[in-house]
CSV table of C-alpha atoms and ligand atoms in Angstrom, one decimal:
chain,number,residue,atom,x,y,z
A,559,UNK,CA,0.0,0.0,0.0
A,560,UNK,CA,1.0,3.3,-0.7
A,561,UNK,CA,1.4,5.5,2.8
A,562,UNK,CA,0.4,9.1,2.7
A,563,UNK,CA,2.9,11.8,2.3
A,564,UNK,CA,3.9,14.9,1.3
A,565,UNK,CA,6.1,15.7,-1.7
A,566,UNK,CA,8.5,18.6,-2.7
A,567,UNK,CA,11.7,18.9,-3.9
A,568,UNK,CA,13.2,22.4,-4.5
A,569,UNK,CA,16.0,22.4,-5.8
A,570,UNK,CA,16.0,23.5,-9.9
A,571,UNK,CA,17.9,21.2,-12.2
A,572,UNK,CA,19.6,22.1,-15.4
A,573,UNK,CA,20.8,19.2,-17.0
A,574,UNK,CA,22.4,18.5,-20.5
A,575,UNK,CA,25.8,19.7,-22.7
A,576,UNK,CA,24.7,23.6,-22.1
A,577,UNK,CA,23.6,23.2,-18.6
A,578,UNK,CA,26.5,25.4,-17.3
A,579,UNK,CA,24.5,28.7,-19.0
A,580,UNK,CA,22.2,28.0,-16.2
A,581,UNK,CA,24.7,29.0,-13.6
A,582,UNK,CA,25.0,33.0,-15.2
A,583,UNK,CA,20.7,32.6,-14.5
A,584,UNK,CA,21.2,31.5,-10.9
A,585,UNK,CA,24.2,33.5,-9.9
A,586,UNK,CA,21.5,37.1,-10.1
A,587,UNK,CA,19.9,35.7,-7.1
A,588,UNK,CA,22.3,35.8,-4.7
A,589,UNK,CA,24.9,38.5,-2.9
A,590,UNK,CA,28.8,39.2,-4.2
A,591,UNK,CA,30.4,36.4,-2.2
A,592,UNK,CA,30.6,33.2,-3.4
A,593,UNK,CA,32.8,30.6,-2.0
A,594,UNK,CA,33.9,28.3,-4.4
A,595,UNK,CA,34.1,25.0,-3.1
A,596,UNK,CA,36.2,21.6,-5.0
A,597,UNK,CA,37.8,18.2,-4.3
A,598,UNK,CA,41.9,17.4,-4.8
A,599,UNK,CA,42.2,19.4,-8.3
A,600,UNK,CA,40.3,17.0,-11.2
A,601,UNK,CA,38.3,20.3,-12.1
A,602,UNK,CA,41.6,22.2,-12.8
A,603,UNK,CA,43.0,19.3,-14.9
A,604,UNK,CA,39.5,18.9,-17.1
A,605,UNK,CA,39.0,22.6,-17.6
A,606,UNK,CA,35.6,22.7,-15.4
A,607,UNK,CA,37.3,25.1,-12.9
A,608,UNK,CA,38.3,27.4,-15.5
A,609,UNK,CA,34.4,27.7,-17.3
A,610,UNK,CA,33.2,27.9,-14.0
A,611,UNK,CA,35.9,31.1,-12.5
A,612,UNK,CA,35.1,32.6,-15.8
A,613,UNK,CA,30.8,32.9,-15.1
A,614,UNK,CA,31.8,34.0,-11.8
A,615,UNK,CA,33.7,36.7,-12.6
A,616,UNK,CA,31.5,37.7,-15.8
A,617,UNK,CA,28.8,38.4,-13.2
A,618,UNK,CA,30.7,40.4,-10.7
A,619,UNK,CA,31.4,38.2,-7.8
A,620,UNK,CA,33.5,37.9,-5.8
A,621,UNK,CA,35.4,34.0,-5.7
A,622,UNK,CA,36.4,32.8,-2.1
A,623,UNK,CA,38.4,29.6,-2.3
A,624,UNK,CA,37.9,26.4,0.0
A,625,UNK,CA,39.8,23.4,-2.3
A,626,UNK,CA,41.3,19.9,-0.6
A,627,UNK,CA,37.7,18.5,0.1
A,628,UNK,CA,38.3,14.7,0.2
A,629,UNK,CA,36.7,11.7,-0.7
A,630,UNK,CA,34.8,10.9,2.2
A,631,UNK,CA,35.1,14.7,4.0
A,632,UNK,CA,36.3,15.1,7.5
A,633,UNK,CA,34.9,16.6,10.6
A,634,UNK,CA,38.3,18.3,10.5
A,635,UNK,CA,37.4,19.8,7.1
A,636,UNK,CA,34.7,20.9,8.3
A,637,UNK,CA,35.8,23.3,10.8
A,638,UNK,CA,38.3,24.7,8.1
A,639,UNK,CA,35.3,25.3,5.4
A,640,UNK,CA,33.2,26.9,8.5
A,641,UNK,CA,36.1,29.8,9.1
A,642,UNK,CA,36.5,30.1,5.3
A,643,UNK,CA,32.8,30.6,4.9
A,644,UNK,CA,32.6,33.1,7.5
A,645,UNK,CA,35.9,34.8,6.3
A,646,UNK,CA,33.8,35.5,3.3
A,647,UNK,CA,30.9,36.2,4.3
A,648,UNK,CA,29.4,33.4,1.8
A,649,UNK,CA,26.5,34.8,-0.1
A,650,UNK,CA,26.5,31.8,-1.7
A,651,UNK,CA,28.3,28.5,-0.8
A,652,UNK,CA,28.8,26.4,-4.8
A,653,UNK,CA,30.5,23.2,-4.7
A,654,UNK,CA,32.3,21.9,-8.1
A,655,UNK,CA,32.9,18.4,-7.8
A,656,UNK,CA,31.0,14.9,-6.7
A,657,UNK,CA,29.3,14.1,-3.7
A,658,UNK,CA,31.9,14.4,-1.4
A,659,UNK,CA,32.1,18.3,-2.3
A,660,UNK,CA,28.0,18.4,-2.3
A,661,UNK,CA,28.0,17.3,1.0
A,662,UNK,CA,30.6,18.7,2.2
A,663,UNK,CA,29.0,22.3,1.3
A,664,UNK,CA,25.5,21.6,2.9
A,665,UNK,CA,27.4,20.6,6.1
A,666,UNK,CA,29.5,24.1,6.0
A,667,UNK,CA,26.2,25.9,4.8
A,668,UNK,CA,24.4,24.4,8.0
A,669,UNK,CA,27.3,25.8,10.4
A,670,UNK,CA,28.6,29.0,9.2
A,671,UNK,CA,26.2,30.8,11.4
A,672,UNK,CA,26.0,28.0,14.1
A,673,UNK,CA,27.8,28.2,17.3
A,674,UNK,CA,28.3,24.8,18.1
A,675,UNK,CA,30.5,22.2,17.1
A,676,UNK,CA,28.8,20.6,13.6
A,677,UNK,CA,29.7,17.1,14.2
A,678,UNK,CA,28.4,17.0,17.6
A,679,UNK,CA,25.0,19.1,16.9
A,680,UNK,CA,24.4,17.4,13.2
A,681,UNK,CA,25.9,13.9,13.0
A,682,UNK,CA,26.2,12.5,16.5
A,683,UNK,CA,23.1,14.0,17.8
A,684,UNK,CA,21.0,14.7,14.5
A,685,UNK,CA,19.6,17.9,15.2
A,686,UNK,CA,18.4,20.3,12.9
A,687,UNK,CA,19.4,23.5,11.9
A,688,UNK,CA,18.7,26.3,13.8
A,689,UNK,CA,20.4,29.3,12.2
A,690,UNK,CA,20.3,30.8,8.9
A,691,UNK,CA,21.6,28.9,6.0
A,692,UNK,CA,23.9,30.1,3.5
A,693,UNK,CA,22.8,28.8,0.3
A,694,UNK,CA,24.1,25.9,-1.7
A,695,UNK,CA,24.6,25.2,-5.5
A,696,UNK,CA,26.5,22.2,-7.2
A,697,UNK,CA,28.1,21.7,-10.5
A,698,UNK,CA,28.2,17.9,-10.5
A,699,UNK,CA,31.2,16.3,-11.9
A,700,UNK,CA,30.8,12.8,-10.0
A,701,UNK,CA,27.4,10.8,-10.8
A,702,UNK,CA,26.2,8.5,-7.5
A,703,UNK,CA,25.4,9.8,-4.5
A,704,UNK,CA,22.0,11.9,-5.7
A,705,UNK,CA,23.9,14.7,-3.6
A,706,UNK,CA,23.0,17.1,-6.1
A,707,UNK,CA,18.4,16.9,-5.4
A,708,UNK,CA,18.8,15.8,-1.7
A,709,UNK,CA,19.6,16.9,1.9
A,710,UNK,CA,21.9,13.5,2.4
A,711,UNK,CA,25.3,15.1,4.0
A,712,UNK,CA,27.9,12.6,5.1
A,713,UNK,CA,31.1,13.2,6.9
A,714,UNK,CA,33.6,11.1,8.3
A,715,UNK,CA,35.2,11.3,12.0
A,716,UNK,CA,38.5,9.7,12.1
A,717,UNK,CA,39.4,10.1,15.8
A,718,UNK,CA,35.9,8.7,16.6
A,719,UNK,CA,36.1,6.1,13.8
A,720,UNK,CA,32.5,6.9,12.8
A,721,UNK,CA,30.8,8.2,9.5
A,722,UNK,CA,27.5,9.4,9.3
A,723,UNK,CA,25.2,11.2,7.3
A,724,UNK,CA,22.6,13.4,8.5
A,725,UNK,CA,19.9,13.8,6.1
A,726,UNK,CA,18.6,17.5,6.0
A,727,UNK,CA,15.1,18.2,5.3
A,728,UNK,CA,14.4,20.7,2.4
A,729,UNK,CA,15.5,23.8,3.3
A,730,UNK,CA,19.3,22.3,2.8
A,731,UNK,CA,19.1,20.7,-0.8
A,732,UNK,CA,20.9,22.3,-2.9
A,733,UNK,CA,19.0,25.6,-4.6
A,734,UNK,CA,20.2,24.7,-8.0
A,735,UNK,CA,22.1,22.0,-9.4
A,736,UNK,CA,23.9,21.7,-12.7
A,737,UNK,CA,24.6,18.2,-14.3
A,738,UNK,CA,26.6,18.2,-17.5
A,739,UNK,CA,26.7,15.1,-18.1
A,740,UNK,CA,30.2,15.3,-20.6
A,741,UNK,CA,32.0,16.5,-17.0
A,742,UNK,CA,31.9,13.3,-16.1
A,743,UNK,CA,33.8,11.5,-18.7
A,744,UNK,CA,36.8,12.6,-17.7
A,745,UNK,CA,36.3,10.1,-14.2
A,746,UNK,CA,38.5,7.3,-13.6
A,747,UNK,CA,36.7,3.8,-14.7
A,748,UNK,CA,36.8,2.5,-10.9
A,749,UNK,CA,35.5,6.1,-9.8
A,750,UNK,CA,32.3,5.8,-12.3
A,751,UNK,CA,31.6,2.1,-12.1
A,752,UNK,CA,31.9,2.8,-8.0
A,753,UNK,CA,29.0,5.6,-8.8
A,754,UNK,CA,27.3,3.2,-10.8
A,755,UNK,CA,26.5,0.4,-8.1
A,756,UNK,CA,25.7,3.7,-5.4
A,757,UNK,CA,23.0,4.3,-7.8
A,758,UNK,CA,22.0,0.7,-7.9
A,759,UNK,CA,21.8,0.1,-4.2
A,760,UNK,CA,20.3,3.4,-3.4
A,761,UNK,CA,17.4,2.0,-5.8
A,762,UNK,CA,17.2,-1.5,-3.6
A,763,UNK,CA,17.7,0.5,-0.3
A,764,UNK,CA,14.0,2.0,-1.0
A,765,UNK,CA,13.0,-1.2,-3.0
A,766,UNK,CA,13.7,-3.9,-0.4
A,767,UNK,CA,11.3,-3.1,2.4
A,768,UNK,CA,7.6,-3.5,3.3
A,769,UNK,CA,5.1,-5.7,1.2
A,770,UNK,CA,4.2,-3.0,-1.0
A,771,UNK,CA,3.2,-3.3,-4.7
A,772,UNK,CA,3.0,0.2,-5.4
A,773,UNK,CA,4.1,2.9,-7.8
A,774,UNK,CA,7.6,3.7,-6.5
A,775,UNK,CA,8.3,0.0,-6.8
A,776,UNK,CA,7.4,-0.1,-10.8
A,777,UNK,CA,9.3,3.6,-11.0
A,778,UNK,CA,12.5,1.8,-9.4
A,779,UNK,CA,12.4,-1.0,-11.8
A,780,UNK,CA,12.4,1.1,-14.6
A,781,UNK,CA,15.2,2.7,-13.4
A,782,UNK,CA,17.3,-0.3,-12.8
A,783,UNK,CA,16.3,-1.3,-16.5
A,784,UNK,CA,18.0,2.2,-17.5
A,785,UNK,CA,20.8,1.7,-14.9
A,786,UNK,CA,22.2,-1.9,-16.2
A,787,UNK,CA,21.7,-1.5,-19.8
A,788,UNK,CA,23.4,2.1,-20.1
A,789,UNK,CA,25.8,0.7,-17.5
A,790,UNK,CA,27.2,-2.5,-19.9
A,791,UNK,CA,27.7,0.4,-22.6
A,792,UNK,CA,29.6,3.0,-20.5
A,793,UNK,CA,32.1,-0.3,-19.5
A,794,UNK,CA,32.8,-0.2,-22.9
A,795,UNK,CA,32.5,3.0,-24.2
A,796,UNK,CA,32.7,5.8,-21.5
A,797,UNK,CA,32.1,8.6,-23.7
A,798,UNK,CA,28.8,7.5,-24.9
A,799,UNK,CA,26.8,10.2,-24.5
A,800,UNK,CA,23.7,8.7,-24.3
A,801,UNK,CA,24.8,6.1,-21.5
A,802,UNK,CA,26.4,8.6,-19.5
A,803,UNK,CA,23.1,10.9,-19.7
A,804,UNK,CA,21.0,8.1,-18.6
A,805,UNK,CA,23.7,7.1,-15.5
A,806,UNK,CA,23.4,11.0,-14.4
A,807,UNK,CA,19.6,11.2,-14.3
A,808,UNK,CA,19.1,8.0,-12.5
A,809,UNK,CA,21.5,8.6,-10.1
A,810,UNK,CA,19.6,11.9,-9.6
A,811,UNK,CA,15.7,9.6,-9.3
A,812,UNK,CA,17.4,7.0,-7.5
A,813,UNK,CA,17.6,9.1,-3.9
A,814,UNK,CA,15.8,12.5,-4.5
A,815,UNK,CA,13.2,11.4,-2.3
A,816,UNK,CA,10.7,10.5,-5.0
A,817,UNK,CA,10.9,6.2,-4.7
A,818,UNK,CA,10.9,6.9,-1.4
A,819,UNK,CA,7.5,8.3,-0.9
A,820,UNK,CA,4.9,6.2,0.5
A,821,UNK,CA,7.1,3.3,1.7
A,822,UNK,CA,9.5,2.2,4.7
A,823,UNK,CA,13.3,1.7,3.3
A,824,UNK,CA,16.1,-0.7,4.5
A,825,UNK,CA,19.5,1.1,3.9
A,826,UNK,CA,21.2,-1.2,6.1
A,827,UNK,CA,23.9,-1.8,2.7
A,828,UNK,CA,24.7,1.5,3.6
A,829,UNK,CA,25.0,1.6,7.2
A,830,UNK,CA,27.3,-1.8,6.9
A,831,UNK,CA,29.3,0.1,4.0
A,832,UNK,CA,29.5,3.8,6.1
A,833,UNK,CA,31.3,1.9,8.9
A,834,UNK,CA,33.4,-0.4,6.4
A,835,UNK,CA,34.5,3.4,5.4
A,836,UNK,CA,35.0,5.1,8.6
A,837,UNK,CA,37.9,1.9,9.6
A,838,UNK,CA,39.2,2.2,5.4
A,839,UNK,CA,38.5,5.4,4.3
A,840,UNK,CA,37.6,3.1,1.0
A,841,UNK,CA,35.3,4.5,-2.0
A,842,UNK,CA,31.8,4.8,-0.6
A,843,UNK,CA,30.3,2.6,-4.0
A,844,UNK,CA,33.0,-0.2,-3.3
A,845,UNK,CA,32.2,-0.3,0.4
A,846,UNK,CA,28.7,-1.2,-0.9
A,847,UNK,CA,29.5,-3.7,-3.3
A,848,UNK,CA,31.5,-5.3,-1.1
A,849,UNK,CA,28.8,-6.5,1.1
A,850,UNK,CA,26.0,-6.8,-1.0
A,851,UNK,CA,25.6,-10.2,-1.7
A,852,UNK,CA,26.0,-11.6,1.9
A,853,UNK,CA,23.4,-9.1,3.0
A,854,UNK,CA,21.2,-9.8,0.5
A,855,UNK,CA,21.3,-13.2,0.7
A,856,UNK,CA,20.8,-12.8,4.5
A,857,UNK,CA,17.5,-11.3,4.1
A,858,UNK,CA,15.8,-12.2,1.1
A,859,UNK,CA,14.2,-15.6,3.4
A,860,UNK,CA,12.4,-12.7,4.8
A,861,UNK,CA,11.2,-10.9,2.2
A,862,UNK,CA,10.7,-13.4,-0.1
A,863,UNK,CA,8.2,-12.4,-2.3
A,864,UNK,CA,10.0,-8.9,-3.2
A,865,UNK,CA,13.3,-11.0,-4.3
A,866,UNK,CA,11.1,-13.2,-6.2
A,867,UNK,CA,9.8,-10.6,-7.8
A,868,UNK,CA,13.2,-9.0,-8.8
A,869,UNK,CA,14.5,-11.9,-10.1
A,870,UNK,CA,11.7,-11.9,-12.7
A,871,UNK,CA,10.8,-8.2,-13.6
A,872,UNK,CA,14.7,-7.1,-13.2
A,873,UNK,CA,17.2,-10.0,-14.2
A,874,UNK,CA,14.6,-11.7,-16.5
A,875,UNK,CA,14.6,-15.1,-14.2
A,876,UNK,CA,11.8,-17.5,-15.6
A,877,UNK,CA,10.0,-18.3,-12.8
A,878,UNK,CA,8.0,-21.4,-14.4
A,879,UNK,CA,8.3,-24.8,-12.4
A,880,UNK,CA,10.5,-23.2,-9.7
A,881,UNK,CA,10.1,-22.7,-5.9
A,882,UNK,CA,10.2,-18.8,-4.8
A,883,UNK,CA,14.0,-19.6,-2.8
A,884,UNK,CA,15.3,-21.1,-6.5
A,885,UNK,CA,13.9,-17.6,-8.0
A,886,UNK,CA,15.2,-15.5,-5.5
A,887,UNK,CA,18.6,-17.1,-5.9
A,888,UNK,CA,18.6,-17.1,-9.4
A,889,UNK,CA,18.1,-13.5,-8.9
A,890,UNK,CA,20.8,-12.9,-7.0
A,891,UNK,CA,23.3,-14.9,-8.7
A,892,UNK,CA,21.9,-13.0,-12.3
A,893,UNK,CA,22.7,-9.4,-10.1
A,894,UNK,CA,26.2,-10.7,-8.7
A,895,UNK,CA,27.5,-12.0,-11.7
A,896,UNK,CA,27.0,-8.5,-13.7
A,897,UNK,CA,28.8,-6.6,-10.5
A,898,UNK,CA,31.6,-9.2,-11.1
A,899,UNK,CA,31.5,-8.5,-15.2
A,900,UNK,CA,31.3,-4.5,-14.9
A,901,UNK,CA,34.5,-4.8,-12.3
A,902,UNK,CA,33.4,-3.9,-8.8
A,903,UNK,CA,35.3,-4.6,-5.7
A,904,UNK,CA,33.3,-7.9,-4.3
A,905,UNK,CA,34.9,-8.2,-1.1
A,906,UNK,CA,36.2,-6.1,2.1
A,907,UNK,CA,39.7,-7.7,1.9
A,908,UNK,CA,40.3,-5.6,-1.4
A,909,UNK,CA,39.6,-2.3,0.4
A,910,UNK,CA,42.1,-2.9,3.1
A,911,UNK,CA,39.6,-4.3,5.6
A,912,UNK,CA,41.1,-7.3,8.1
A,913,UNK,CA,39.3,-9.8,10.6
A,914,UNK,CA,40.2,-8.0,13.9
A,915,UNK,CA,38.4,-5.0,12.3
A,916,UNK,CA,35.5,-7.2,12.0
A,917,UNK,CA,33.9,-6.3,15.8
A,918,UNK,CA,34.6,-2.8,15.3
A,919,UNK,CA,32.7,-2.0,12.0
A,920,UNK,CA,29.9,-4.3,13.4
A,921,UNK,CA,30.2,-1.6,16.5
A,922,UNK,CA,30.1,1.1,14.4
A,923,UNK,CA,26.9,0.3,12.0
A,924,UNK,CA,23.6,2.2,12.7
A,925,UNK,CA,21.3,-0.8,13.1
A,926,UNK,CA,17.5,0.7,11.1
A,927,UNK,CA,14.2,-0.9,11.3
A,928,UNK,CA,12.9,-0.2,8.0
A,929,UNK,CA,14.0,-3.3,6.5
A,930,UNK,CA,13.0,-7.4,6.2
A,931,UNK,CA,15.1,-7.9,9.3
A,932,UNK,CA,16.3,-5.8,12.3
A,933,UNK,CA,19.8,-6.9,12.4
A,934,UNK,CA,21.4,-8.2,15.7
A,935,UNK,CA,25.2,-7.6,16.2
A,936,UNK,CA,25.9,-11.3,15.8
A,937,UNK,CA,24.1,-11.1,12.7
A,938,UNK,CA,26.3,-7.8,11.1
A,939,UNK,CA,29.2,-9.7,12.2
A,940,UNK,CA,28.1,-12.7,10.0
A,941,UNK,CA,27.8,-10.2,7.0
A,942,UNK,CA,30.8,-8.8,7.5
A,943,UNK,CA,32.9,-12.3,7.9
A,944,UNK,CA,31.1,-13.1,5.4
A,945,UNK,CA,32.0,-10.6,3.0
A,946,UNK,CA,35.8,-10.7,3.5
B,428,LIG,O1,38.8,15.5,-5.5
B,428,LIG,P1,38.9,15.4,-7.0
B,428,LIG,O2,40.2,15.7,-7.5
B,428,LIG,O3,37.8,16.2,-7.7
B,428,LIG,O4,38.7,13.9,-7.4
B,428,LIG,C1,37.4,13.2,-7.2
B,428,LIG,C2,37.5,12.1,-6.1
B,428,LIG,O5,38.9,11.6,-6.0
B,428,LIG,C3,37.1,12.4,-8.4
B,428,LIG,N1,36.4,13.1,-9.4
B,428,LIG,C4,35.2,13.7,-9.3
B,428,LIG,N2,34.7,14.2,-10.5
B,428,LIG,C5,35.7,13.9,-11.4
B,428,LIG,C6,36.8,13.2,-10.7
B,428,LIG,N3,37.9,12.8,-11.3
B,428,LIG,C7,38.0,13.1,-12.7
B,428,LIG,N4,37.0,13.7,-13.4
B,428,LIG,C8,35.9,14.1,-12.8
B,428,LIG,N5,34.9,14.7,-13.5
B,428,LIG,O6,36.3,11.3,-8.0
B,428,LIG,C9,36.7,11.0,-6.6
B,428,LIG,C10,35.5,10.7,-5.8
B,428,LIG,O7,34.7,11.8,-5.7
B,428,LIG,P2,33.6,11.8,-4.5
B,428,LIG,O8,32.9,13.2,-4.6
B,428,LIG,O9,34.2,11.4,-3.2
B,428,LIG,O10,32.6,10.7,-5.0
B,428,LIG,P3,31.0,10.5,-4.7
B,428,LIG,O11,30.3,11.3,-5.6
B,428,LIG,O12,30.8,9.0,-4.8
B,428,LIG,O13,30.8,11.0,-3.2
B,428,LIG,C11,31.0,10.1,-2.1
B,428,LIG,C12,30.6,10.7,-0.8
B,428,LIG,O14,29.1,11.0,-0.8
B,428,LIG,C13,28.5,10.3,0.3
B,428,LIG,C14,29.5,9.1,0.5
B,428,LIG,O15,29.3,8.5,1.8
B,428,LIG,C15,30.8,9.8,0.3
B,428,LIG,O16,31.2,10.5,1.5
B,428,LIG,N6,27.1,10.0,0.0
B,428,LIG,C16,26.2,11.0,0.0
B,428,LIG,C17,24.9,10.8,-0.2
B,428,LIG,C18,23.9,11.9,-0.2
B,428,LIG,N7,24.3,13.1,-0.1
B,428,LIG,O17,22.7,11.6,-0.2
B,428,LIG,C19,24.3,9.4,-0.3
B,428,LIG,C20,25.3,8.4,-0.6
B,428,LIG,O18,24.8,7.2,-0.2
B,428,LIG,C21,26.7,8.6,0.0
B,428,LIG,O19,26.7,8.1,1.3
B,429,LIG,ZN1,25.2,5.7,-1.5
């Protein structure tokens, strides 16, 4: 059944080869100050930095630096990008980069104006926002996360050992967002196959849960169909225009809040891969990968019907003459032998993680209820072994 609920998303998209135009549109809406925000330096070496300096200073603004944002940003980075912000006196905050700079800038626009210590107020006790906001734009170069329509903000505590994402409620999305998809091509393979299976679990994250039959559930599959076949081309040919067009925009549907409406969602992949992150510091779509399999093999006896189901309407399993745990399976096996054929990390070994870390990332995963199955420690443990 579908649940009630309320839907909006804000934040304006312009998306294609000219959607950088956009940016001279959006930049009349906001004061002189803009702090620019980017990763490690990919935008200097692909030219993006140099279109997007160039709008800037066409309009009259005013450019404020904050670069170094890392895969996977720091607490640490944090508190640098607040005293940058307020340095400037950020009209506008406008990240240039993936969802590590997307984030990154809703968590500084959240505490430039907030007394408090961010990581305590936002990710350890999950309060919201009290102050005023600066606003946030993105130029996406990175496709995954869905950064670029949602409130999601993650940020990584090494001290603590701990990463968590807080996900904001409207008034943090980003304003605009601008998704070329061409700025992508210039991404390492492992970086865009990585994005490619966040986009996939993000869909089964909302897909997995409840007994529901419902519109969201038909949108998702649909979107998987686009995912996997534009997916087998990009492998091959990553400038494909058309392939890496689809990949953007279904990253964007797969966690703008739309499949999510009117359902409960699991994202216990993601807890287990958040944790496998804070001990490796590993790419966010490999942490996924990694434990997949074991997790969905773990649960799909409890929500059996759902896995029979995807077996059939997304990996083409004929169902005829077989029992629903052959179907499921069958499923499964169809799913884990394409993540094996596009090239993603299937195991936490390869990112560096060992058995004595085992306890600890078990420790360190937020346990949710929205799934088939309420996970007990023993049982993360189990998917963890099991996925080394
Ligand atoms: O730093 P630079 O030099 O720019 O290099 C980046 C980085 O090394 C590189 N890159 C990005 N665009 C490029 C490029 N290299 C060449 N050409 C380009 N066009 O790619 C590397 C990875 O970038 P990153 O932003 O870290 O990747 P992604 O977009 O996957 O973001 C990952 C972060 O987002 C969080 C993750 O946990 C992780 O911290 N998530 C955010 C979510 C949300 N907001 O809702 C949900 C997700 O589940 C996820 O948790
Ligand atoms: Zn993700």
């Amino acid at each position: 059944m579908l649940g009630n609920f309320t839907y909006h998303n804000p934040t304006k998209l312009y998306f294609g080869k000219d959607a950088l135009d956009g940016l001279n549109e959006e930049l009349k809406k906001y004061g002189k100050n803009v702090l620019l925000v980017y990763g490690g330096g990919s935008i200097k070496k692909n030219g993006i930095y140099d279109k997007v300096v160039k709008i800037l200073t066409d309009n009259g603004k005013k450019i404020y630096e904050d670069a170094g944002v890392m895969p996977n940003p720091t607490s640490d980075k944090l508190k640098e990008g607040v005293e940058r912000a307020r340095k400037a006196k950020a009209d506008l905050i406008l990240a240039v980069g993936g969802g590590s700079v997307c984030d990154y800038a809703k968590a500084v626009s959240v505490s430039v104006n907030c007394k408090e210590d961010p990581w305590e107020k936002y990710y350890i006790r999950f309060e919201e926002p009290t102050c005023k906001i600066v606003p946030v734009g993105c130029v996406l170069t990175m496709v995954g996360t869905g950064s670029e329509m949602n409130g999601g903000s993650v940020i990584t505590n090494h001290a603590q050992k701990l990463k968590i994402g807080h996900v904001f409620g409207e008034e943090v999305f980003p304003k605009f967002s601008i998704l070329n998809p061409e700025y992508t091509y210039t991404l390492p393979k492992y970086q865009m196959i990585a994005g490619i299976y966040d986009i996939m679990c993000h869909i089964l994250e909302q897909y997995f849960s409840g007994e529901d039959d419902n519109t969201s559930d038909y949108i998702m599959e649909g979107l998987l169909h686009s995912l996997i076949a534009s997916a087998n081309v990009a492998v091959k040919n990553p400038l494909d225009y058309e392939a890496r067009s689809n990949i953007m925009w279904t990253a964007t549907w797969a966690l703008n809040t739309l499949v999510a409406k009117g359902k409960t969602t699991d994202w216990m992949v993601h807890m287990i891969g958040q944790a496998v992150g804070a001990y490796t510091d590993a790419t966010h779509g490999m942490t996924l990968s990694a434990v997949s399999m074991p997790y969905y093999r773990h649960i799909a006896p409890y929500g059996l019907k759902k896995f029979v189901r995807y077996a059939v309407n997304v990996w083409g399993v004929n169902p005829a003459g077989k029992s629903d745990e052959v179907i499921a399976e069958e499923g499964l096996k169809a799913m884990e032998s394409w993540m094996n054929g596009i090239g993603l990390v299937m195991n936490l070994k390869d990112l560096g993680v060992t058995p004595e870390m085992v306890e600890g990332i078990a420790d360190a995963t937020l346990t949710m209820d929205g799934g088939y199955k309420v996970l007990t420690h023993e049982e993360i443990v189990d998917i963890v072994n099991k996925s080394l």
